[in-house]
């Protein structure tokens, strides 16, 4: 007896019924003959595994304007403002903001989140609060926490010790910020320290790497070398790597070969990258985004994150993952039919790989967690930034959204759906 049957949902190239029992996908078939009390008619709309946020800062979220707004729009002014805001951080403050953001995200179908927690704070206020939030929300969203040394591992007093303590306290992932260390040498050392800590504590790695337009920022090559040496590639993620967009091709092509060999993952944050980078350029002005299309074409795993929602680095945002995907289409020139669809995968399947998730995806035996998107396919979901009308977590409906309806001169005008054809 199914607890729920989703009927006529677009899954890949087919329109199928999905039967759910005991919180898991019991069967997927062209037609499930059995009836059950709770049935949902999908009407050919897209059913997708949950959206995944592979890079966000939940300790800083919802603080935009506190204590002041970022006037220059640069990464560095953001870091300065945050170091001021950090002084007034309390457990309650972080718990409230992080929880609020996770509610926004879950409401939009985001059920897995990797957040960074600034650990360059001897009190660990942000980290302790996020560890608490992670436990509190565990029934409806799965959270991973990265120990992130915002002010440096080698350049901040006792930076390495703070990182190690954060891991002992329960941070899941080892972070880093080599381009922000005081010297190139300290940056290289910091990458090696991240790997040493990861190997010692058996944790994955996710480093803010080369988040600058400076073409001389080359810590990605150090990450690749360390990943090859340690064999940790699939558990290693390079976040941002915006300098890769500024390297000349002679270097970039050589580097790409090493990256393929290393098998590491990439996270780009298109909304934030296009906003924070290029700030020291006049014209022509760089986009400041890593080579998303080329990494993807070379078979590397790329996912997309939001990075910030209303904080010192980015004043906007809602947390819905189609927004970074939509920006990637534009800023990374991912506009062909296949490329748009690939951007959808970058906030679902590819992100699951970045996070090392198991049992992800709509398949028999997996947890029945999915979103019904108000679009016929992945392509159109991005075009219209379509809402997730239904969010199901372990077989239970946890969120519902009614799509907007517009009337023009007394008649319904469906500018959302008109012009839509199946894109595959
Ligand atoms: N900190 C940092 O170093 N880079 C970022 N993009 C954010 C925080 C959001
Ligand atoms: Fe970040």
PDB file of C-alpha atoms and ligand atoms in Angstrom, residues 55 57 60 75 78-79 82 148 150 177 179-180 208 211 240 269 272-273 276-277 307-308 311 313-314, ligand 1:
ATOM      1  CA  UNK A  55      28.170  26.599  -1.149  1.00  0.00           C
ATOM      2  CA  UNK A  57      27.555  31.091   4.299  1.00  0.00           C
ATOM      3  CA  UNK A  60      26.773  35.700   7.624  1.00  0.00           C
ATOM      4  CA  UNK A  75      35.363  40.941  -1.587  1.00  0.00           C
ATOM      5  CA  UNK A  78      32.989  42.502   2.576  1.00  0.00           C
ATOM      6  CA  UNK A  79      35.595  40.716   4.695  1.00  0.00           C
ATOM      7  CA  UNK A  82      32.097  40.994   8.412  1.00  0.00           C
ATOM      8  CA  UNK A 148      36.296  28.113   6.986  1.00  0.00           C
ATOM      9  CA  UNK A 150      37.891  33.621   6.698  1.00  0.00           C
ATOM     10  CA  UNK A 177      41.517  30.595   1.810  1.00  0.00           C
ATOM     11  CA  UNK A 179      44.659  33.669  -1.898  1.00  0.00           C
ATOM     12  CA  UNK A 180      43.953  35.746   1.228  1.00  0.00           C
ATOM     13  CA  UNK A 208      37.833  29.005  -1.207  1.00  0.00           C
ATOM     14  CA  UNK A 211      38.772  34.120  -5.448  1.00  0.00           C
ATOM     15  CA  UNK A 240      35.186  30.018  -6.682  1.00  0.00           C
ATOM     16  CA  UNK A 269      28.987  30.940  -7.451  1.00  0.00           C
ATOM     17  CA  UNK A 272      28.482  36.463  -6.357  1.00  0.00           C
ATOM     18  CA  UNK A 273      31.392  36.012  -8.771  1.00  0.00           C
ATOM     19  CA  UNK A 276      32.390  40.835  -6.569  1.00  0.00           C
ATOM     20  CA  UNK A 277      34.910  40.328  -9.354  1.00  0.00           C
ATOM     21  CA  UNK A 307      27.315  31.800  -1.704  1.00  0.00           C
ATOM     22  CA  UNK A 308      25.521  34.744  -0.080  1.00  0.00           C
ATOM     23  CA  UNK A 311      25.109  39.818   3.659  1.00  0.00           C
ATOM     24  CA  UNK A 313      29.159  40.474   0.039  1.00  0.00           C
ATOM     25  CA  UNK A 314      25.791  40.427  -1.698  1.00  0.00           C
TER      26      UNK A 314
HETATM   27  N1  LIG B   1      34.091  35.130   2.247  1.00  0.00           N
HETATM   28  C1  LIG B   1      34.938  35.004   1.203  1.00  0.00           C
HETATM   29  O1  LIG B   1      36.151  34.947   1.385  1.00  0.00           O
HETATM   30  N2  LIG B   1      34.439  34.930  -0.044  1.00  0.00           N
HETATM   31  C2  LIG B   1      33.135  34.977  -0.239  1.00  0.00           C
HETATM   32  N3  LIG B   1      32.659  34.904  -1.486  1.00  0.00           N
HETATM   33  C3  LIG B   1      32.262  35.097   0.856  1.00  0.00           C
HETATM   34  C4  LIG B   1      32.782  35.172   2.086  1.00  0.00           C
HETATM   35  C5  LIG B   1      30.813  35.169   0.638  1.00  0.00           C
END
